[in-house]
Short mmCIF file of C-alpha atoms and ligand atoms in Angstrom, two decimals:
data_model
loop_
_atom_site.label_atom_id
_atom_site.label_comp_id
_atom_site.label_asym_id
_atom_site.label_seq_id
_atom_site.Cartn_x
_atom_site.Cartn_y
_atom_site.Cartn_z
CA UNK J 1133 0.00 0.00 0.00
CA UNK J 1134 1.58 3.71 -0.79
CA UNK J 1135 -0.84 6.12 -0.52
CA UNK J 1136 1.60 8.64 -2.07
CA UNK J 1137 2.28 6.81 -5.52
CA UNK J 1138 1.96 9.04 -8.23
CA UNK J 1139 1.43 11.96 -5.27
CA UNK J 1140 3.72 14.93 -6.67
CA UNK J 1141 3.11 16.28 -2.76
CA UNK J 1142 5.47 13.22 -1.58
CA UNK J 1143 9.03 15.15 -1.98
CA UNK J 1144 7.98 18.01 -0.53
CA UNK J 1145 6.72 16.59 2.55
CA UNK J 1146 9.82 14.11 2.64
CA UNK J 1147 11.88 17.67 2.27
CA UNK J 1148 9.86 19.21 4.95
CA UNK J 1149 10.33 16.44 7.21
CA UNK J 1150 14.34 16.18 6.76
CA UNK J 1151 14.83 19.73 7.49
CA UNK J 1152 12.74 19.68 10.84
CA UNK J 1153 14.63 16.56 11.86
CA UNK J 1154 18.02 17.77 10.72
CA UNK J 1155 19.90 18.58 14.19
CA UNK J 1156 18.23 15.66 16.21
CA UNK J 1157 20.42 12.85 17.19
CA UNK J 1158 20.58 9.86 14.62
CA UNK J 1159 18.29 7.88 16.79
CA UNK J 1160 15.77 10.20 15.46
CA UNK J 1161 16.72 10.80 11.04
CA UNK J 1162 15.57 9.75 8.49
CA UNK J 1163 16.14 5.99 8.86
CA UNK J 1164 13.94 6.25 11.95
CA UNK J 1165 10.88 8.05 10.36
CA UNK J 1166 11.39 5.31 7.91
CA UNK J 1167 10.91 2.42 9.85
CA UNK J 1168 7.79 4.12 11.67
CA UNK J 1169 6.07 4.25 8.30
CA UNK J 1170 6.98 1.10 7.69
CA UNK J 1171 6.15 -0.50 11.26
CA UNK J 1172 3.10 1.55 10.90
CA UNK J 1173 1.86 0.47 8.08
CA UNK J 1174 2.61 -3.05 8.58
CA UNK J 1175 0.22 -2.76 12.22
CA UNK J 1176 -2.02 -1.58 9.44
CA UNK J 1177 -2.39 -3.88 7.23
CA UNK J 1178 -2.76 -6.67 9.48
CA UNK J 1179 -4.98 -4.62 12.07
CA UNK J 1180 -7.33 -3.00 8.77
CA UNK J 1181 -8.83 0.11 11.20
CA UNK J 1182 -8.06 3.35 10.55
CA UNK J 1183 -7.47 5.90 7.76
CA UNK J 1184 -4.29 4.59 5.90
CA UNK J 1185 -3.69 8.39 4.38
CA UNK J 1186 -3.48 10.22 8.35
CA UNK J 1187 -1.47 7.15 9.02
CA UNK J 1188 1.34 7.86 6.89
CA UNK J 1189 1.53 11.20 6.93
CA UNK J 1190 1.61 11.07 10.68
CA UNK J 1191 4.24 8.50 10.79
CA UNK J 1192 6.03 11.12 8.55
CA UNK J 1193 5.35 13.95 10.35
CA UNK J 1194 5.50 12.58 14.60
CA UNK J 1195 8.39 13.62 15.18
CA UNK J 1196 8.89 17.52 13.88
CA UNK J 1197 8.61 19.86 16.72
CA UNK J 1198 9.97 17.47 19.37
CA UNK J 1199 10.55 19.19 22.70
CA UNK J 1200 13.98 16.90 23.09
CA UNK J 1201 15.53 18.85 20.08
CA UNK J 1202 13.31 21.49 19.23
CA UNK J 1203 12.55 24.67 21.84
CA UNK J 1204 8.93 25.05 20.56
CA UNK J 1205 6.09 22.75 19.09
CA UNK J 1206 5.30 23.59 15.40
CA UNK J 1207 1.66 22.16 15.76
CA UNK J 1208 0.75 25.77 13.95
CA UNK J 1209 3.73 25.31 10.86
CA UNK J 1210 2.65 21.82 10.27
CA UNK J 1211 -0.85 22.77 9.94
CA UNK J 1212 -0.08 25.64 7.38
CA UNK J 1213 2.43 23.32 5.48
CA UNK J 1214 -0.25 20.71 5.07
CA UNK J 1215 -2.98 23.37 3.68
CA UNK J 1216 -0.90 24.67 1.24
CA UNK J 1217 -0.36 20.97 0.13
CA UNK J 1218 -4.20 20.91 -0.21
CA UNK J 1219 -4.94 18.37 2.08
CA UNK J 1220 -8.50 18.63 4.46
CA UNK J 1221 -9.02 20.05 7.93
CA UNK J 1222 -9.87 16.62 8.89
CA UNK J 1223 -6.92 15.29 7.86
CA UNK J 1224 -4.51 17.89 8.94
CA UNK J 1225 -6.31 18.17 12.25
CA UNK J 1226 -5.40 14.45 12.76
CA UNK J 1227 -2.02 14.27 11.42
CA UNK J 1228 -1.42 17.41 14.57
CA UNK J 1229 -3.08 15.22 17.24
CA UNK J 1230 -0.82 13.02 16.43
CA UNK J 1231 2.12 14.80 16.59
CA UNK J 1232 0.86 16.23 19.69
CA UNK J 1233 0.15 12.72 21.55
CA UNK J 1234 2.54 10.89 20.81
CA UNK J 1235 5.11 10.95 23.18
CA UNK J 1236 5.74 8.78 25.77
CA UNK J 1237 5.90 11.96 28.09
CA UNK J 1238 2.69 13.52 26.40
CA UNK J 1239 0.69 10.90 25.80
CA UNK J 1240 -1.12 8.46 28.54
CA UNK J 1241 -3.49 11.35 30.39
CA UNK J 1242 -4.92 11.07 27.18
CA UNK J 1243 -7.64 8.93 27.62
CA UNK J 1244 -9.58 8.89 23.88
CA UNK J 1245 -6.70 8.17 21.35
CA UNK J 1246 -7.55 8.13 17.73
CA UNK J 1247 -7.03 4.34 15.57
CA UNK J 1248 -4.39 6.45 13.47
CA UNK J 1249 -2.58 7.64 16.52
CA UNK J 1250 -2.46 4.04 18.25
CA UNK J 1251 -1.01 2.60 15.59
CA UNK J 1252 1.96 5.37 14.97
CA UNK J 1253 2.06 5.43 18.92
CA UNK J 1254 2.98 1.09 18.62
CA UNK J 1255 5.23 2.16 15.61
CA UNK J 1256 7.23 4.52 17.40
CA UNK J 1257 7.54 2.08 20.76
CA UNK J 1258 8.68 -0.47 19.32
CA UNK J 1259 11.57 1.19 17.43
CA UNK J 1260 11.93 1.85 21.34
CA UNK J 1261 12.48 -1.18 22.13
CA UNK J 1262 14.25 -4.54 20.84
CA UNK J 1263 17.92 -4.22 19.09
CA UNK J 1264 17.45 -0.85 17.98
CA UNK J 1265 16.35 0.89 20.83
CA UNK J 1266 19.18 -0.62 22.78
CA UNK J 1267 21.07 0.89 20.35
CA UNK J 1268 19.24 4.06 19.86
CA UNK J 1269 19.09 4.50 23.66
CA UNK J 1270 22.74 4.86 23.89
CA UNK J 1271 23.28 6.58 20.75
CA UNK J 1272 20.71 9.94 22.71
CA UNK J 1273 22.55 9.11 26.06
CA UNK J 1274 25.78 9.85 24.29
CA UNK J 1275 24.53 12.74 22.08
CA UNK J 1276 23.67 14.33 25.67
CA UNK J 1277 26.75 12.99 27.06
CA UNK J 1278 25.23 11.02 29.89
CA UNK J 1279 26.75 7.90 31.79
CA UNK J 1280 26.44 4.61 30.74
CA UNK J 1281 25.77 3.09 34.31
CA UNK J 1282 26.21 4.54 37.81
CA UNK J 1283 25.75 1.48 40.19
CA UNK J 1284 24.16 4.23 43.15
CA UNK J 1285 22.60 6.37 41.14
CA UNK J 1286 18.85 6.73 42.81
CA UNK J 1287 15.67 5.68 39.92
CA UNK J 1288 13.21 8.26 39.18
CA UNK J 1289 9.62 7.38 40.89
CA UNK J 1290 8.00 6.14 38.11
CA UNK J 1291 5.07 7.67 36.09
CA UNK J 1292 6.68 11.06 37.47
CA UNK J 1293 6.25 13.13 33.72
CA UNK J 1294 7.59 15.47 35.54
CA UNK J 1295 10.79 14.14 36.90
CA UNK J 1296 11.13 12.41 33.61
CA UNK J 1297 11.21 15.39 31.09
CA UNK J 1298 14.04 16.98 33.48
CA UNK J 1299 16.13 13.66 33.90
CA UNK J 1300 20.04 13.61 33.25
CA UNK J 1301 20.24 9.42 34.61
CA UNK J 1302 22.56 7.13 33.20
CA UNK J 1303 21.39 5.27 30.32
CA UNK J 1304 20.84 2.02 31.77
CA UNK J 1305 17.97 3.88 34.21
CA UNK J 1306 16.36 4.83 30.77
CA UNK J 1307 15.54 0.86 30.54
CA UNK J 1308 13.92 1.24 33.67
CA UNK J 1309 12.06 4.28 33.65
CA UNK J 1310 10.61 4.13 30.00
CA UNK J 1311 12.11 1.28 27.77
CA UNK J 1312 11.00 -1.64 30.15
CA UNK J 1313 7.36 -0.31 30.31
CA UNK J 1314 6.59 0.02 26.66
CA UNK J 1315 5.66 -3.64 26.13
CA UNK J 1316 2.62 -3.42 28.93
CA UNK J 1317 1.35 0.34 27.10
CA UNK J 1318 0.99 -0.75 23.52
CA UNK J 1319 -2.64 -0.04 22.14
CA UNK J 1320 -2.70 -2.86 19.37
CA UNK J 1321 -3.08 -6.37 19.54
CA UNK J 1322 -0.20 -6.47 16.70
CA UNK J 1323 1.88 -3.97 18.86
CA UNK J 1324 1.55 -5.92 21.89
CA UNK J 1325 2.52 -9.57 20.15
CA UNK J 1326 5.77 -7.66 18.08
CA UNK J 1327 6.86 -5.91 21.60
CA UNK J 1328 7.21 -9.30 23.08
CA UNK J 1329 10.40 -10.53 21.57
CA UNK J 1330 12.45 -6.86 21.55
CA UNK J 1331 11.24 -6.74 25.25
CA UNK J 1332 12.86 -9.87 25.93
CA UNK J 1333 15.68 -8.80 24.55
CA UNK J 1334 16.29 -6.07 26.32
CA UNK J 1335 16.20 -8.21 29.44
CA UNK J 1336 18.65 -10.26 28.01
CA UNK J 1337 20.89 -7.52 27.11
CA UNK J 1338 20.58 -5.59 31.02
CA UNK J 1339 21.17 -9.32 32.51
CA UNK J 1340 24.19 -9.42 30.82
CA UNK J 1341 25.15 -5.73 31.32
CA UNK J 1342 25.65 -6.25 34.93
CA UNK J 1343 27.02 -10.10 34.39
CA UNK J 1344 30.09 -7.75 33.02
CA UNK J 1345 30.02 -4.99 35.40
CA UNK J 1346 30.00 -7.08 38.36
CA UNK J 1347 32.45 -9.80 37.05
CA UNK J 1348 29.69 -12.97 37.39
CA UNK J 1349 31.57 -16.04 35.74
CA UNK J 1350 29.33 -19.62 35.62
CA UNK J 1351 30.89 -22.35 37.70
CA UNK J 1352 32.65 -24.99 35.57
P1 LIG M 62 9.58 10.09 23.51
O1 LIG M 62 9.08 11.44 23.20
O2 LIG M 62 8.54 9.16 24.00
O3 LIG M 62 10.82 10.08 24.37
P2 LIG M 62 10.81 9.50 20.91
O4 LIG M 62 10.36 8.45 19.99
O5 LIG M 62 10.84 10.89 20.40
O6 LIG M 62 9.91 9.33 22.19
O7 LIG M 62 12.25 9.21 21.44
C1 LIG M 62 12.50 8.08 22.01
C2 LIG M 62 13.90 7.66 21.71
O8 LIG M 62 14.84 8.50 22.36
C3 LIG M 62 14.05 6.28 22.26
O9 LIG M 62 14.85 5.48 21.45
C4 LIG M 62 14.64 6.56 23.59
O10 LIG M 62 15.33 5.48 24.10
C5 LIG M 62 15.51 7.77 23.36
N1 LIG M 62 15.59 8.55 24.59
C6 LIG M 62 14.77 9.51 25.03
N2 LIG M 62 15.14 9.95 26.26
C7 LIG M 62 16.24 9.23 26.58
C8 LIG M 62 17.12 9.17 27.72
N3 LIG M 62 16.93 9.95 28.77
N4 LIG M 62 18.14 8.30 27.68
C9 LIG M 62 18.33 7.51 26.64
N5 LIG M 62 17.55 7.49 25.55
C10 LIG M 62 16.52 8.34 25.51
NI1 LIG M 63 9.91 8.94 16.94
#
């Protein structure tokens, strides 16, 4: 399914979209928005709710205006960037809800979440999560130069937004406050049954993170 075949308005938005991510940390380019369209629409096609066209384009667009990189939210500039493009209030109005809701630190007062933006939500989670969000965990934790691991450094209560939004902790309390809770808070059945594996292998990988750090050697 591409909703934007033969859809001259493709390059632009894929133009718009590099230049509002340009800056961000390479756990959030291109290749990222990439495989959230293409997680997306794969929870899509097997799911068969939603509107496939506010799907895309808000895979495309979740991530512009992110309050980790960005000082403002450009809910307003997205909106004007997708009228000029011709596309309908109803459209554009759920593309921006989207963007809006989608963060992990944004997102769960919300109580009413649209099909489109549970299925971009699962998309962006589980590139959270698994392999790459090991590695794209460490790749932000080094673009903000935090530790790897500080053995008695104190966790953050969870579920504290708050605390969370202002946190400088080692990587490896990342797991704990967000990566390691993602599996439980996807909205899709599809979501749910791809989170299982990554999340297991993320406990795989912290087990034998601290089999390293604290020297542990099997018994032969
Ligand atoms: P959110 O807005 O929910 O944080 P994003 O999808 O924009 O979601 O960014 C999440 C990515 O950034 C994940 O791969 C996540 O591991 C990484 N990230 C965000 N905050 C941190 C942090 N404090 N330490 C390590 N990685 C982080
Ligand atoms: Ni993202």
């Amino acid at each position: 399914m591409n909703v934007f075949e033969n859809d001259k308005r493709y390059t632009e938005i894929i133009d718009y979209v590099k230049r509002g991510i340009n800056g961000y940390d390479s756990g959030h380019d291109w290749y990222h928005i990439q495989r959230v369209y293409s997680l997306s629409l794969y929870i899509y096609d097997i799911e068969g709710v939603g509107d496939v066209t506010i799907i895309c384009l808000g895979a495309l667009i979740h991530d512009i205006g992110d309050r980790k990189f960005d000082e403002y939210h450009k809910h307003d500039e997205i909106r004007l960037f997708l009228e000029n493009l011709g596309y309908e209030a109803r459209v554009i109005d759920a593309v921006i809800d989207i963007n809006k809701n989608i963060s992990f630190s944004s997102s769960d007062n919300k109580s009413e979440k649209s099909t489109e933006l549970m299925i971009v939500q699962d998309a962006d989670r589980l590139d959270a999560i698994g392999a790459i969000g090991i590695a794209r965990a460490f790749n932000y934790g080094g673009f903000k130069n935090r530790a790897i691991y500080q053995p008695d450094y104190i966790a953050l209560p969870a579920g504290d937004m708050v605390a969370y939004r202002k946190s400088t902790s080692p990587t490896l309390n990342h797991f704990y406050e967000k990566l390691l809770l993602l599996k439980d808070m996807m909205n899709t059945a599809t979501g749910k049954r791809l989170a299982v594996e990554r999340h297991a292998f993320m406990e795989q990988f912290l087990e034998q993170f601290y089999r390293e750090w604290y020297l542990k050697e099997d018994k032969r």
